[in-house]
CSV table of C-alpha atoms in Angstrom, one decimal:
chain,number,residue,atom,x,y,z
A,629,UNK,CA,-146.3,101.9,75.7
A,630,UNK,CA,-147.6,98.2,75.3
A,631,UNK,CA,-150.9,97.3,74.9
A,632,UNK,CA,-153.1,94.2,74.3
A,633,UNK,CA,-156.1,94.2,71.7
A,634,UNK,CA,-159.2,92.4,72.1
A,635,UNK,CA,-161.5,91.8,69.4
A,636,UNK,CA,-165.2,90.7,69.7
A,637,UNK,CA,-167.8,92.1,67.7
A,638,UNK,CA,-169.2,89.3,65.8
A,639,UNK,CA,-167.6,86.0,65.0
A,640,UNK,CA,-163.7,86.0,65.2
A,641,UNK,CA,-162.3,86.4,68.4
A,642,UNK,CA,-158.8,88.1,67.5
A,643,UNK,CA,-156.0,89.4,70.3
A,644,UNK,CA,-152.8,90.9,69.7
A,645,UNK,CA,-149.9,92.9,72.0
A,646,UNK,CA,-148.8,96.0,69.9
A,647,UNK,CA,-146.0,98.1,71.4
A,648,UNK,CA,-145.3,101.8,70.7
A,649,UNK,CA,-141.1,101.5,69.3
A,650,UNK,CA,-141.5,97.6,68.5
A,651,UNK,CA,-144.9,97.4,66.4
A,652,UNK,CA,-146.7,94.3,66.4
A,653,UNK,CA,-145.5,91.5,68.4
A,654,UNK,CA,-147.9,88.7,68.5
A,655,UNK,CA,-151.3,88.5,66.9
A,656,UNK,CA,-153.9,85.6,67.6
A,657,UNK,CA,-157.4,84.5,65.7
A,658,UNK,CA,-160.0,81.8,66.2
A,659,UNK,CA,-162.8,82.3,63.6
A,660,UNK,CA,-166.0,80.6,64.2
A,661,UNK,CA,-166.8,79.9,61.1
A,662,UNK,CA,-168.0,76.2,61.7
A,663,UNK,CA,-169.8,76.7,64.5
A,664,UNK,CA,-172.1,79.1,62.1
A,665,UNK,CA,-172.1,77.1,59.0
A,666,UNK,CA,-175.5,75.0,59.7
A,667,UNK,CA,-177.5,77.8,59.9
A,668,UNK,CA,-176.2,79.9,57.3
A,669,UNK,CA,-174.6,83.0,59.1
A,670,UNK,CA,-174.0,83.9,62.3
A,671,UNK,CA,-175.9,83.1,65.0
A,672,UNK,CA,-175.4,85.5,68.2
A,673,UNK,CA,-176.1,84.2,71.4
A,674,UNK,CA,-173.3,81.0,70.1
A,675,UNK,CA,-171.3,83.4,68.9
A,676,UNK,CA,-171.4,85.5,72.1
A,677,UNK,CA,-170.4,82.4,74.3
A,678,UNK,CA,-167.4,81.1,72.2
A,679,UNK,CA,-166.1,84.5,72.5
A,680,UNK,CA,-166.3,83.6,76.5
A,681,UNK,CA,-164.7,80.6,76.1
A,682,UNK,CA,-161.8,81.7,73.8
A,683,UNK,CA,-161.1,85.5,74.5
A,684,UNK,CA,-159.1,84.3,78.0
A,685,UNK,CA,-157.2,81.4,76.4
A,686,UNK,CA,-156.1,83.4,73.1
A,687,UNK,CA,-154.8,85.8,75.3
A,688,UNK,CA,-152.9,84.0,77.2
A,689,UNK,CA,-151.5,82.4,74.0
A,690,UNK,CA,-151.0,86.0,73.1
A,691,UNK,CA,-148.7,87.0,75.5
A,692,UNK,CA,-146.7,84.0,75.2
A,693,UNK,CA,-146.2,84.4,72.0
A,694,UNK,CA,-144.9,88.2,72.1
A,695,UNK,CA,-142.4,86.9,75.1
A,696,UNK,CA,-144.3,89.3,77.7
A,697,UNK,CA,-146.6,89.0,80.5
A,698,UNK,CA,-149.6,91.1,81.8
A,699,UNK,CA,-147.2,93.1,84.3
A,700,UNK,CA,-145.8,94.4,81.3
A,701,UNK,CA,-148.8,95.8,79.6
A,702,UNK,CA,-149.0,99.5,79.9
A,703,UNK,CA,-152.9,99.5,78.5
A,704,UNK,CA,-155.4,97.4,77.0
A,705,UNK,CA,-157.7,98.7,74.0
A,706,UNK,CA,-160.8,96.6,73.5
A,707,UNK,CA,-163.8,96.9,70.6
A,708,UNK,CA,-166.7,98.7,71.8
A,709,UNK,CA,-168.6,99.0,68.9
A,710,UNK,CA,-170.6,98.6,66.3
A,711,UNK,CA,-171.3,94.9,66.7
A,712,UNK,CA,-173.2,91.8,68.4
A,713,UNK,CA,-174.2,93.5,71.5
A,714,UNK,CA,-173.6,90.2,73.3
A,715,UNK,CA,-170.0,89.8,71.6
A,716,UNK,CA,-169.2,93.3,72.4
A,717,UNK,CA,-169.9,92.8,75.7
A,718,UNK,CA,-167.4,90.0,76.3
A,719,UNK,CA,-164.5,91.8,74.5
A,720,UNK,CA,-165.3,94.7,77.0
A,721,UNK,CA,-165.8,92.4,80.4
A,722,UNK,CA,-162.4,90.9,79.9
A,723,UNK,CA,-160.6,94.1,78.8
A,724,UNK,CA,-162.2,96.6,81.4
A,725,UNK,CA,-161.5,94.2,84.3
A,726,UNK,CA,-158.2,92.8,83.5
A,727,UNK,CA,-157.4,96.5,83.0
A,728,UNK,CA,-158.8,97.2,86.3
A,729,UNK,CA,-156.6,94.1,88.1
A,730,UNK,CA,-153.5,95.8,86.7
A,731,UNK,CA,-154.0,98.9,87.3
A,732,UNK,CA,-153.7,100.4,83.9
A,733,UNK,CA,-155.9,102.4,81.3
A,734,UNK,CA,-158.0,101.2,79.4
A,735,UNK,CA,-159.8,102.6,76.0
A,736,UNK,CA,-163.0,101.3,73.8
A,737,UNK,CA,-162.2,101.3,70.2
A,738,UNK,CA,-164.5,101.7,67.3
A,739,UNK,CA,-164.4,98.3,65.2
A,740,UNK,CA,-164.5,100.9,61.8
A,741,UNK,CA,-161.5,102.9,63.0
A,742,UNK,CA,-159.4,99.6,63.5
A,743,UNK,CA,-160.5,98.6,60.2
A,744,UNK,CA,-159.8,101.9,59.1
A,745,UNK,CA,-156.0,102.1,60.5
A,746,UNK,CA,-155.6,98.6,59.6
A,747,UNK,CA,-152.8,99.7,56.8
A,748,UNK,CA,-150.7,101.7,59.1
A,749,UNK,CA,-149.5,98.4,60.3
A,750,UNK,CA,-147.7,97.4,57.3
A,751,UNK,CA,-144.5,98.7,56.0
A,752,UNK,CA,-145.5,100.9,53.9
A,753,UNK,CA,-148.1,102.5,55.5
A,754,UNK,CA,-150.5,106.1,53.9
A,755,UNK,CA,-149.5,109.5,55.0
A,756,UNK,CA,-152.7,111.7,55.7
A,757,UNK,CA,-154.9,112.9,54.2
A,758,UNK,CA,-156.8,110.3,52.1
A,759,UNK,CA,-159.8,108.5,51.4
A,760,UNK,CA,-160.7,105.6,53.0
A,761,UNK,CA,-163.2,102.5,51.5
A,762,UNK,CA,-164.3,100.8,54.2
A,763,UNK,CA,-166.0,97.2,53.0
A,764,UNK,CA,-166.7,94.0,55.0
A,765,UNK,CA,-170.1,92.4,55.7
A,766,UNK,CA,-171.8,95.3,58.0
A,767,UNK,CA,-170.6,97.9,56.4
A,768,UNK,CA,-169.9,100.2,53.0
A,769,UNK,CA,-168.4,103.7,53.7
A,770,UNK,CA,-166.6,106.2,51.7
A,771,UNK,CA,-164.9,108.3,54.5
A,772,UNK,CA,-162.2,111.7,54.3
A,773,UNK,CA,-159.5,110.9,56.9
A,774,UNK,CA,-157.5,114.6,57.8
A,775,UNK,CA,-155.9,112.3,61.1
A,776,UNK,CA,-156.8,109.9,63.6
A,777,UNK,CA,-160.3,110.4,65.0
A,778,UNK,CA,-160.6,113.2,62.1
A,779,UNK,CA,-163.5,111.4,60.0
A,780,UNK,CA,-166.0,112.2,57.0
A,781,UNK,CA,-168.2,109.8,55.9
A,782,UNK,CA,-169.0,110.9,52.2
A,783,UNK,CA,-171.0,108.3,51.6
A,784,UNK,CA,-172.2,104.8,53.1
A,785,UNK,CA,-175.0,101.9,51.8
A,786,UNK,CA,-178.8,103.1,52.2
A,787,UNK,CA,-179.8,99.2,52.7
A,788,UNK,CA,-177.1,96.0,52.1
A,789,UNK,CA,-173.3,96.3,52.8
A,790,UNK,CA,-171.1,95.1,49.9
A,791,UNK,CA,-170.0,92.4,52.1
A,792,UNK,CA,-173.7,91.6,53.1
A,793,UNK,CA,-175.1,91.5,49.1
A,794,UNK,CA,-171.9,89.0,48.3
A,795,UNK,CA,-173.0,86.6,51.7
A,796,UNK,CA,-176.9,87.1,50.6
A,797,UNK,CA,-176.3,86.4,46.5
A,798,UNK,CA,-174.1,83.4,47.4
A,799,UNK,CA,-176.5,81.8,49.6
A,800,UNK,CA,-179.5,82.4,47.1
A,801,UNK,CA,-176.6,80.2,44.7
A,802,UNK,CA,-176.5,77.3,47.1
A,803,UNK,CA,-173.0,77.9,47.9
A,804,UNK,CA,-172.4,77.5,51.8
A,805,UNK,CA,-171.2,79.9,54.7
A,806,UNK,CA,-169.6,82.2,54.2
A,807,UNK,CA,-170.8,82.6,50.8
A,808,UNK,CA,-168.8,85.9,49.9
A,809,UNK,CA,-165.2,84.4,49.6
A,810,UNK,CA,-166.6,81.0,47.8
A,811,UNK,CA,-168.5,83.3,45.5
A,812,UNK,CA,-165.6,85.0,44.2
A,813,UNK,CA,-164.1,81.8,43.7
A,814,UNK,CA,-166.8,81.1,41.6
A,815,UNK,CA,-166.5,84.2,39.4
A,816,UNK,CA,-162.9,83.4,38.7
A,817,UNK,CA,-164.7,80.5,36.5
A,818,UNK,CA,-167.2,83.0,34.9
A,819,UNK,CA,-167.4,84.8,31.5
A,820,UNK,CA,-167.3,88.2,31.3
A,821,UNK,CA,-169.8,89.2,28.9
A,822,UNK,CA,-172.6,86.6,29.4
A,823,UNK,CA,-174.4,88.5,31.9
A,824,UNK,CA,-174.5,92.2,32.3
A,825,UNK,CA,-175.8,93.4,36.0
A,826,UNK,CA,-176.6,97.0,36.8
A,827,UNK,CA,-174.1,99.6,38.7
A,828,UNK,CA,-176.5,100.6,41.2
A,829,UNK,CA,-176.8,104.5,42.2
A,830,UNK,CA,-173.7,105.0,39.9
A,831,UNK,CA,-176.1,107.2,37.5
A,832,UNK,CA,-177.2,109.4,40.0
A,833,UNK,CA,-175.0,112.1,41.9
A,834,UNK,CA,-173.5,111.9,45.4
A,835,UNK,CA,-171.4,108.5,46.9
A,836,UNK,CA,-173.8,107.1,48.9
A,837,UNK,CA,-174.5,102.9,47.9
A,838,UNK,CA,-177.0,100.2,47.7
A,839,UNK,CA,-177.1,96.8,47.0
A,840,UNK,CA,-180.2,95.7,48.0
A,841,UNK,CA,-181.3,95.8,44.0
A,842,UNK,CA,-178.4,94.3,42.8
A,843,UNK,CA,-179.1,91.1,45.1
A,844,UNK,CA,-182.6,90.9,43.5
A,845,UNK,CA,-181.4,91.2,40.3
A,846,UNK,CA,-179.0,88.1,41.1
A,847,UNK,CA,-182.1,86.7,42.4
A,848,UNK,CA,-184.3,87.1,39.0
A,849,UNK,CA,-181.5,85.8,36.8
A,850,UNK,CA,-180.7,82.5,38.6
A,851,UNK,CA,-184.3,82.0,39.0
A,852,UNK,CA,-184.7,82.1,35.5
A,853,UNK,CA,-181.0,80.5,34.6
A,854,UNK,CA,-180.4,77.1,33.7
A,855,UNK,CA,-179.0,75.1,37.3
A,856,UNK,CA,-175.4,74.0,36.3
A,857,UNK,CA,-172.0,75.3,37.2
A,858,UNK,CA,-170.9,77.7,34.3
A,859,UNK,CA,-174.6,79.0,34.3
A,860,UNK,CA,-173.8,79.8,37.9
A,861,UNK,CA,-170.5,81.2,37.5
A,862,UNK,CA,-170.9,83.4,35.2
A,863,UNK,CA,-173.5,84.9,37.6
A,864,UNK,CA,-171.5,85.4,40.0
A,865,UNK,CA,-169.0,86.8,38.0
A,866,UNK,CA,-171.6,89.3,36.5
A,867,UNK,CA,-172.4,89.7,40.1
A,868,UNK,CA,-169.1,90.5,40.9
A,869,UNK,CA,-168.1,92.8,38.4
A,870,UNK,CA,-171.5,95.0,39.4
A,871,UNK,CA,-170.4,95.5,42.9
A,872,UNK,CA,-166.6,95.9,42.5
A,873,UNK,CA,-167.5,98.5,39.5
A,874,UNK,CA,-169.8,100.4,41.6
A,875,UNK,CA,-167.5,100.6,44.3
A,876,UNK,CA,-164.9,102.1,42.1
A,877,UNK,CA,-167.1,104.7,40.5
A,878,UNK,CA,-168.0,105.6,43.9
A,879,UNK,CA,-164.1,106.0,44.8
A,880,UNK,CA,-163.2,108.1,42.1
A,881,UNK,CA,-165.5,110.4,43.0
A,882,UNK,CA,-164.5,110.7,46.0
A,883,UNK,CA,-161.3,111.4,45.3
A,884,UNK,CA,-162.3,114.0,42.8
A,885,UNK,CA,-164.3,115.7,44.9
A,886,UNK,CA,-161.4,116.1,47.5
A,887,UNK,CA,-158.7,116.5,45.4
A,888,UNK,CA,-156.4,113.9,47.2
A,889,UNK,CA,-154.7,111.0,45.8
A,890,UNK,CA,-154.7,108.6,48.3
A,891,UNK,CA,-156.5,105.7,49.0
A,892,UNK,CA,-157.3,103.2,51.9
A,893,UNK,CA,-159.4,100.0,51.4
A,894,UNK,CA,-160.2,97.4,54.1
A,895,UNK,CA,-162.3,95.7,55.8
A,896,UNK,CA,-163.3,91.8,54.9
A,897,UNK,CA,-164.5,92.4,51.1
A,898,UNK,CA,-161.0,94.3,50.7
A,899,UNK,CA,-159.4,91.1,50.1
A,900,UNK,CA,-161.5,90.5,46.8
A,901,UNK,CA,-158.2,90.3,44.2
A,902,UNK,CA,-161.0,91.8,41.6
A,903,UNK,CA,-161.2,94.5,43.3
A,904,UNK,CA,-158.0,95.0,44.1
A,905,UNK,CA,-156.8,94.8,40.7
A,906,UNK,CA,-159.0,97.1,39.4
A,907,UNK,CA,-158.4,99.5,42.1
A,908,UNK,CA,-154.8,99.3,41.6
A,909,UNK,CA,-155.6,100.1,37.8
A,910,UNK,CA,-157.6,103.4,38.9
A,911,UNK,CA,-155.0,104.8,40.8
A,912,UNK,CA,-152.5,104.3,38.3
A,913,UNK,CA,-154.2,106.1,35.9
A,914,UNK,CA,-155.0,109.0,38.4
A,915,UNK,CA,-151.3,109.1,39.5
A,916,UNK,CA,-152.5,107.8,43.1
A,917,UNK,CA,-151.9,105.7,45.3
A,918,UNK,CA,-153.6,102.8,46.9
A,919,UNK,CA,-153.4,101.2,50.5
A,920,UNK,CA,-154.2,97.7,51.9
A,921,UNK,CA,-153.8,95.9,55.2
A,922,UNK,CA,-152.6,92.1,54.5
A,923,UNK,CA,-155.0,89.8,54.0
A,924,UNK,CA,-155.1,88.5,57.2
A,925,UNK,CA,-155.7,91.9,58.8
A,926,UNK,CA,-158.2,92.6,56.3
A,927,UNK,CA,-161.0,90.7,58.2
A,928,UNK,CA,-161.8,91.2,62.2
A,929,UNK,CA,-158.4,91.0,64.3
A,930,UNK,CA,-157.2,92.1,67.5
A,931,UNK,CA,-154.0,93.5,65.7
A,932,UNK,CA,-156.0,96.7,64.3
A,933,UNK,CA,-158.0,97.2,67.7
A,934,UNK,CA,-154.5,97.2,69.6
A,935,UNK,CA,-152.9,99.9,66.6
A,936,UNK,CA,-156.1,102.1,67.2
A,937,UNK,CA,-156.3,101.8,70.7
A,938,UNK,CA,-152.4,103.2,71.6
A,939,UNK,CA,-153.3,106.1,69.4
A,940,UNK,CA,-155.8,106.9,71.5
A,941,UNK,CA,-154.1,105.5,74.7
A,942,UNK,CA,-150.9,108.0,74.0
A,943,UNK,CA,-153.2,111.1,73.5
A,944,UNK,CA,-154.5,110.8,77.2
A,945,UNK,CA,-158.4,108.7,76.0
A,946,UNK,CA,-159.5,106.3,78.7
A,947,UNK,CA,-162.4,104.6,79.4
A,948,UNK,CA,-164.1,104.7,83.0
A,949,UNK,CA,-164.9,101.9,84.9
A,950,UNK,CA,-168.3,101.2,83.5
A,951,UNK,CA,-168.7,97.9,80.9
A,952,UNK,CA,-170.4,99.4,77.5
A,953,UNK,CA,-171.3,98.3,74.3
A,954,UNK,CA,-172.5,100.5,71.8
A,955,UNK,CA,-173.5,98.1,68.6
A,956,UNK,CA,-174.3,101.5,66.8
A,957,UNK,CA,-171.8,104.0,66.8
A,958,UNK,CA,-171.4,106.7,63.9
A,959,UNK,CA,-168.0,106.6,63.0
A,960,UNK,CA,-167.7,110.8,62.5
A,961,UNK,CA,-168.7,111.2,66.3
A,962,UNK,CA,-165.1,109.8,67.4
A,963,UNK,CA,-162.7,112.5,68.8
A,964,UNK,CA,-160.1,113.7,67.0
A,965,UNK,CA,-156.5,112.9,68.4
């Protein structure tokens, strides 16, 4: 089977042909990242019509590049949700009708669950069971994977995604859109033990999150701060350290209350080499092991919607002929495969 992924939840508009024996074959992105930038984040109604005027274009440059054309795709998986309503809704248009003009299936994938399977397209991908972080700018989920469609969510944020507070805190710094990414940029400039910022919910039992408290905290201190550059970066290496600490407290509790030894991060905030590290350094000393998609397929792509969607696809899922968008979508009501 060969099918063709179509990403548009927010704002990247990502495409890619995955096929059953030869993996991935071509992947595409456009990011809209400087179409956002003036106003500070993202902006839905522009981001909902650059997805129309990209999502046909990238995949025709898709196909191209994976030396096929649409009579050979067998199915086409595009993101249903959560997301921009708006976005959503163009992702599914194109990939429900040009699914309908061939004459094959067509399936509505859950943006988490791509994000989820992201690592299964790398070489070395995780066996299940295990324990999957999920961390990018909506949300911050601690989930037990059995299988595909077989999901657990442990825990998740009561208020701000991780990806969210880093966006929020580096905006409140003056750094520009997106903030996250430049922020830890900044924190690689910052001393460790100038500022010491609170774990958040780490005191208390259970591995649910919040960051809300944290970003006011960051709020307070470079209100109060001096306004110069090693001032600011050791805030947001302070900053930093809270949120990636918090998040792997969270994880290794998780994994004790399982008892597995396996863990999956992704999403966008997965590519944080702090985090990374320090993850890497946890699972060491647990004798575990730790799983990430490549950076590039750490952030929104249509390579994870396409992996997700033949899983689905081969098990028999379809979607009818109806156009839906469901920007809120509890990731343990999927069906199991």
């Amino acid at each position: 089977m060969r099918v063709l992924g179509i990403e548009t939840s927010c704002d990247e508009t990502g495409i890619a042909v995955y096929d059953e024996k030869l993996g991935l074959m071509s992947h595409t992105l456009y990011s809209q990242v400087k179409l956002h930038a003036d106003y500070g984040g993202v902006v839905p109604e522009l981001a909902s019509r650059d997805h129309v005027r990209k999502v046909i274009p990238l995949i025709r440059q898709a196909l191209d590049e994976a030396g096929c054309q649409f009579s050979d795709l067998d199915g086409i998986a595009f993101t249903k949700g959560p997301g921009l309503v708006g976005a959503l809704l163009v992702g599914a248009c194109a990939g429900r009708a040009l699914a309908f003009s061939l004459g094959i299936p067509a399936i509505g994938v859950h943006h988490m669950e791509g994000h989820l399977l992201a690592p299964m397209l790398e070489d070395t991908p995780p066996e299940f069971p295990f324990i999957a972080l999920l961390v990018s700018g909506g949300h911050t989920q601690l989930v037990k994977v059995d299988g595909v469609g077989q999901y657990e969510v442990l825990g998740e944020s009561v208020d701000d995604a991780a990806g969210e507070a880093f966006d929020k805190t580096a905006k409140l710094m003056g750094l520009d859109y997106p903030g996250g990414p430049r922020l830890a940029k900044l924190a690689a400039k910052g001393e460790a033990t100038h500022y010491k910022f609170p774990r958040p919910m780490t005191d208390k039992p259970g591995l649910n999150f919040s960051f809300s408290g944290l970003k006011t905290f960051a709020a307070n201190t470079i209100s109060a701060e001096p306004d110069d550059e090693q001032t600011r970066a050791n805030i947001a290496r302070a900053f930093e350290e809270a949120v990636v600490d918090t998040l792997i407290i969270k994880s290794k509790r998780a994994l004790k209350q399982t008892g597995y030894n396996r863990l999956v991060i992704a999403g966008g905030v997965s590519a944080n080499s702090r985090l990374r590290a320090n993850l890497a350094e946890m699972m060491s000393s647990l004798a575990g092991e730790v799983f990430y998609p490549r950076p590039e397929f750490c952030t929104d792509n249509g390579a994870m919607i396409a992996y997700a969607g033949i899983q689905r696809l081969l098990a028999g899922q379809t979607e009818d002929l109806s156009v839906k968008g469901q920007p809120r979508w509890p990731l343990d009501t999927l069906e199991p495969v």
